[in-house]
XYZ file of C-alpha atoms in Angstrom:
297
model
C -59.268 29.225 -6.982
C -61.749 27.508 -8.922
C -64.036 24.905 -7.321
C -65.957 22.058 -9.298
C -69.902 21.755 -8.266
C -71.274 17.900 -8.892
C -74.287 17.412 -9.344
C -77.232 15.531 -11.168
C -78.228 16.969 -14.648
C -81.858 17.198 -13.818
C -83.536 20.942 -14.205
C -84.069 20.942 -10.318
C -80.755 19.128 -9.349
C -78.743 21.960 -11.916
C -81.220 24.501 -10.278
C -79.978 23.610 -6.684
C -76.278 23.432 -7.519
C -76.433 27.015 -9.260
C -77.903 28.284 -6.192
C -75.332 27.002 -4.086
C -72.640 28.117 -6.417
C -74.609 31.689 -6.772
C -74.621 31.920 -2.819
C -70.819 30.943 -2.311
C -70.351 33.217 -5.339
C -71.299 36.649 -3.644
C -69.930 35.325 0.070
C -66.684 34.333 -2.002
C -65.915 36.649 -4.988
C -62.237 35.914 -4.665
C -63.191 32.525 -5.699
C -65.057 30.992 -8.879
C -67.475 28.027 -9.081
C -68.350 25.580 -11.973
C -71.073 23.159 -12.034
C -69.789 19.481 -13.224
C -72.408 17.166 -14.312
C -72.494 13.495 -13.106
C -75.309 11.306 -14.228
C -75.957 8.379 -11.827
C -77.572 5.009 -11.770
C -80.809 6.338 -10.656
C -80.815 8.981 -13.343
C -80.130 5.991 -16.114
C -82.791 3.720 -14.582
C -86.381 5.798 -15.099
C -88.545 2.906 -14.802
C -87.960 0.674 -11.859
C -89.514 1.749 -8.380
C -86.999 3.310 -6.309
C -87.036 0.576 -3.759
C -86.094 -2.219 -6.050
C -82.783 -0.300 -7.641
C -81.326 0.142 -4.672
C -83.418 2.919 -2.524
C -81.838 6.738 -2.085
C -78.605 5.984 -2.440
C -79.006 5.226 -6.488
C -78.924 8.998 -6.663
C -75.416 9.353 -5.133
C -72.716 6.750 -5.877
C -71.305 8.393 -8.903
C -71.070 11.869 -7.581
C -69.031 10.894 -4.195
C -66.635 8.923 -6.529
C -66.556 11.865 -7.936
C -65.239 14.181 -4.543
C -63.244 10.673 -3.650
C -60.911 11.005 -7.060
C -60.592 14.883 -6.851
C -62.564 15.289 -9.930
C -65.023 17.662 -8.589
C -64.836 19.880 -4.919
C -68.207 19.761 -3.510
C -71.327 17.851 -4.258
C -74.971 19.725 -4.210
C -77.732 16.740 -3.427
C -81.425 16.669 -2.349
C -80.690 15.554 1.671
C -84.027 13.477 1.061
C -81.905 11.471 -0.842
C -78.959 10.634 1.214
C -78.009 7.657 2.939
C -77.745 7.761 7.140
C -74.486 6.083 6.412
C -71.483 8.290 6.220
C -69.175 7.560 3.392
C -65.404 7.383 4.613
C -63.441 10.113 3.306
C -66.710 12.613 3.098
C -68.814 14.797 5.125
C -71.497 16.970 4.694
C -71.438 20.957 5.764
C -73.361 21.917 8.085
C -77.581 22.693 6.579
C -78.571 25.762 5.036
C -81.725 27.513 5.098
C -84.365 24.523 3.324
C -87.272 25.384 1.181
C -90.899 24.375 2.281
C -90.546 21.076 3.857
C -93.781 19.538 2.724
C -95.359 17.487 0.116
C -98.519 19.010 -1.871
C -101.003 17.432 -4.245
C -100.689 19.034 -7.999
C -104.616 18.010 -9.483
C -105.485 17.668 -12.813
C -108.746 19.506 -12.874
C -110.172 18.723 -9.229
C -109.815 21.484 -6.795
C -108.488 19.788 -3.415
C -107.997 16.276 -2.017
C -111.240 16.391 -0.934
C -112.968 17.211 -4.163
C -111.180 14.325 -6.326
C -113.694 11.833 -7.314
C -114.215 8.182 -5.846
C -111.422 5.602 -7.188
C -108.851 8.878 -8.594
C -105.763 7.763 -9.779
C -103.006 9.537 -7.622
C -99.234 9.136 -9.241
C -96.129 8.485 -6.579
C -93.310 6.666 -6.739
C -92.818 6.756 -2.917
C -94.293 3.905 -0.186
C -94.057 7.237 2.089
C -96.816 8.784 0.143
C -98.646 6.070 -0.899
C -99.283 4.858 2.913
C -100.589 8.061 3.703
C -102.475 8.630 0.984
C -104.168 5.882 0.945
C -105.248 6.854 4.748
C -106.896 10.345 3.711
C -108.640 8.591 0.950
C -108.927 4.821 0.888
C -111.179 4.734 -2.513
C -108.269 6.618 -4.476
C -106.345 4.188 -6.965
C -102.121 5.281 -6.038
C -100.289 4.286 -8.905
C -96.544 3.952 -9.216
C -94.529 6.915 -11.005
C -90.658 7.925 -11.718
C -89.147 10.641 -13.897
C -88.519 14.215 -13.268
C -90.709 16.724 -11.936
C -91.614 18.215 -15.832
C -91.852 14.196 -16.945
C -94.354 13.894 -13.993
C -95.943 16.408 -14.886
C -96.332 15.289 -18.782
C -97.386 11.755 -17.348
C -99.952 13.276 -15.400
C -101.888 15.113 -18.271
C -101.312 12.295 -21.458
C -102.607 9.785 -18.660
C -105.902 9.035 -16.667
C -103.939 10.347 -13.712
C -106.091 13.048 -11.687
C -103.015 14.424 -9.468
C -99.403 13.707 -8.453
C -97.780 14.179 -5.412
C -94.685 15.878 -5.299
C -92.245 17.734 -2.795
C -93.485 21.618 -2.439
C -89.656 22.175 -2.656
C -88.611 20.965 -6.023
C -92.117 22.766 -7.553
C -90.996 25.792 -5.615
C -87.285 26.049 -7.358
C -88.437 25.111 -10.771
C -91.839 27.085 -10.738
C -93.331 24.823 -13.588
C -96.879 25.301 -14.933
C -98.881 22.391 -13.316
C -102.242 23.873 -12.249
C -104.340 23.574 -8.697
C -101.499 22.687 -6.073
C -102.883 21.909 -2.297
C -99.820 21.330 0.319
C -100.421 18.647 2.735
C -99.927 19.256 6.460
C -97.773 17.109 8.176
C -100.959 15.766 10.302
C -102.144 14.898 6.716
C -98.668 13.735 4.882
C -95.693 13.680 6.799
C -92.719 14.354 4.762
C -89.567 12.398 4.018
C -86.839 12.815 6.732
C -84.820 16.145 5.524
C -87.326 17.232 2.794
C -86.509 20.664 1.016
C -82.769 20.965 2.582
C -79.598 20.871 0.790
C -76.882 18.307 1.447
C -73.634 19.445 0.510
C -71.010 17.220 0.636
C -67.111 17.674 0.546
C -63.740 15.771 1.004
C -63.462 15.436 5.018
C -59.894 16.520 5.152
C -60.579 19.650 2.954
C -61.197 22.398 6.284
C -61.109 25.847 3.838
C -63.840 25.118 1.627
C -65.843 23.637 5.146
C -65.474 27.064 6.510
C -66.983 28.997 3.225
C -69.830 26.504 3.303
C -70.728 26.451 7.159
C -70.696 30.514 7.294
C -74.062 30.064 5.414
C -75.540 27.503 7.208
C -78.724 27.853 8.946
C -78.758 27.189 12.844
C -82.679 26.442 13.040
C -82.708 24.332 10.127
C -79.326 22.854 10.735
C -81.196 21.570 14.138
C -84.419 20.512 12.341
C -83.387 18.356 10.100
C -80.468 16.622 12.181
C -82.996 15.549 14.372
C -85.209 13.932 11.182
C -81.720 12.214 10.183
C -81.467 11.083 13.592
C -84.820 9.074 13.845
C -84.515 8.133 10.336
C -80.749 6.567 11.154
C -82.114 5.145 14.766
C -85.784 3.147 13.087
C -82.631 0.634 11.030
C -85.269 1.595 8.320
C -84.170 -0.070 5.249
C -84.325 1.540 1.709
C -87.610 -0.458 1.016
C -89.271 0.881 4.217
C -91.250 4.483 4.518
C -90.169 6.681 6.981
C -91.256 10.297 7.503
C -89.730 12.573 9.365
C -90.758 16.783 10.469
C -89.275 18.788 13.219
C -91.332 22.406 13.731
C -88.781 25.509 13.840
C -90.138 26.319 17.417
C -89.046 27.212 21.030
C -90.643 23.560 21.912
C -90.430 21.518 18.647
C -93.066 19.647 17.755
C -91.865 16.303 15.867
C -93.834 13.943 13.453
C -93.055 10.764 12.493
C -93.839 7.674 10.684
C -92.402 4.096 10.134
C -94.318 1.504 7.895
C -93.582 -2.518 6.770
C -92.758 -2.911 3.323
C -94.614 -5.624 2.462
C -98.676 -4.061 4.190
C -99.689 -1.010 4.389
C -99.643 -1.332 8.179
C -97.690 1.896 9.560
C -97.462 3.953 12.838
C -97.599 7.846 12.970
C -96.756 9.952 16.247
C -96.870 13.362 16.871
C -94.999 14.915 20.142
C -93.096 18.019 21.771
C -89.419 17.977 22.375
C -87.614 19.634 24.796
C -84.786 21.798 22.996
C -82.005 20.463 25.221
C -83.286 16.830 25.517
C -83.989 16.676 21.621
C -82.161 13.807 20.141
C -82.606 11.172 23.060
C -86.404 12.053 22.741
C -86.093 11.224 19.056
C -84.116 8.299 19.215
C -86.086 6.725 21.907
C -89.110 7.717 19.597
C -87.697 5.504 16.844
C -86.937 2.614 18.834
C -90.861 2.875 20.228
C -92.363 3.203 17.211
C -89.886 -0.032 15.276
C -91.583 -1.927 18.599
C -94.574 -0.926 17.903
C -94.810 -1.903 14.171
C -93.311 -5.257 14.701
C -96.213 -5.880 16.761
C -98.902 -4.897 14.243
């Protein structure tokens, strides 16, 4: 049988959608898999911030039309990118193993964070990033920026810019030239809920293909980064508010997490240890405390 991959036309979108059709590939010979390329609303719209098209979910629309009608089979997304909300008729397999979960700082000609000189202009297109970049250095100048990662990357050297910063995971997959790269901790940058994992998506009724796709899912990961979509569904965070979201891969978790207003800069970070068996009450009772206390900054 032959199975139809959707998926985004970007290099790193095409890049994770071959290497989900690769993988089932070799676990599946008996099978074959074709990528089928969908653009989308956010892919048309390269200007506007993110927040004012319509947040995440600008990325996705097309493609699960796509599943609904039985034009494609499965869908290949960033998870980063997907709405808590379930759409009826869909689901997603369970997560496979996720590249580096971090963001990093690509500089144009400084080497670190540190080193960048007083009132640097810093491209992002994310609130997420800005907030917290603005706390390591309050004298940089963060200035608003969409496109790809190779259009970012153009941007950055034809402009004043003096550094970007992007997800470790799409730089990873792509490997483009770009110069000094310093990752950012999560105590310095927490990433987006789900950054550097794969959301595959499929019809909810279609059990056969669940099965291929849930013998190579990853149990750690798979428990990591349903806890991130957990506190990110539980803040009621709207697409126009920054959330960050990081669950360790250890015995005792450590999670880190961030919620900030839309309209300030005002935000609230927390750091603390789960138990394994407790996990997603702690998280969820995280995200109600921290939603309390933003609303009273």
């Amino acid at each position: 049988m032959t199975y139809k991959i959707a998926t985004r036309g970007s290099k790193l979108a095409l890049a994770q959608a071959q290497q989900v059709a690769d993988a089932l590939a070799g676990a599946c010979p008996e099978h074959t898999f074709e990528l089928c390329i969908i653009k989308t609303q956010g892919d048309l719209n390269q200007h506007a911030p993110l927040h004012q098209i319509g947040g995440k979910g600008v990325f996705v629309r097309e493609i699960e039309q796509a599943l609904l009608n039985g034009s494609a089979d499965l869908a290949v997304h960033s998870m980063k990118d997907m709405p808590c909300e379930v759409t009826p008729g869909l689901s997603f397999s369970r997560v496979w193993k996720r590249e580096d979960p971090r963001d990093v700082l690509v500089l144009n000609g400084a080497g670190s964070l540190r080193e960048l000189p007083h009132g640097a202009q810093i491209g992002t297109g994310s609130l997420r990033r800005a907030y917290q970049l603005r706390a390591l250095r309050g004298d940089l100048e963060v200035c608003g920026i969409r496109g790809n990662i190779d259009t970012r990357l153009c941007k950055m050297r034809e402009t004043p810019f003096d550094g970007l910063v992007l997800a470790a995971a799409g730089l990873n997959r792509l490997s483009p030239e770009c110069g000094t790269v310093q990752p950012l901790s999560p105590q310095e940058m927490i990433p987006a809920p789900a950054q550097g994992a794969l959301a595959i998506q499929l019809r909810e009724n279609d059990s056969a293909l669940r099965a291929m796709l849930d013998a190579l899912s990853d149990e750690t990961d798979n428990f990591c980064v349903g806890l991130e979509r957990a506190f990110l569904a539980e803040t009621g965070a709207s697409c126009h508010e920054p959330v960050g979201a990081y669950c360790t891969a250890a015995q005792n978790p450590v999670f880190y997490a961030m919620l900030g207003k839309e309209t300030t800069e005002r935000f609230v970070k927390k750091q603390v240890v789960l138990n394994r068996e407790h996990a997603e009450t702690q998280v969820r009772a995280l995200a109600h405390a921290m939603r309390r206390e933003l609303e009273a900054l």
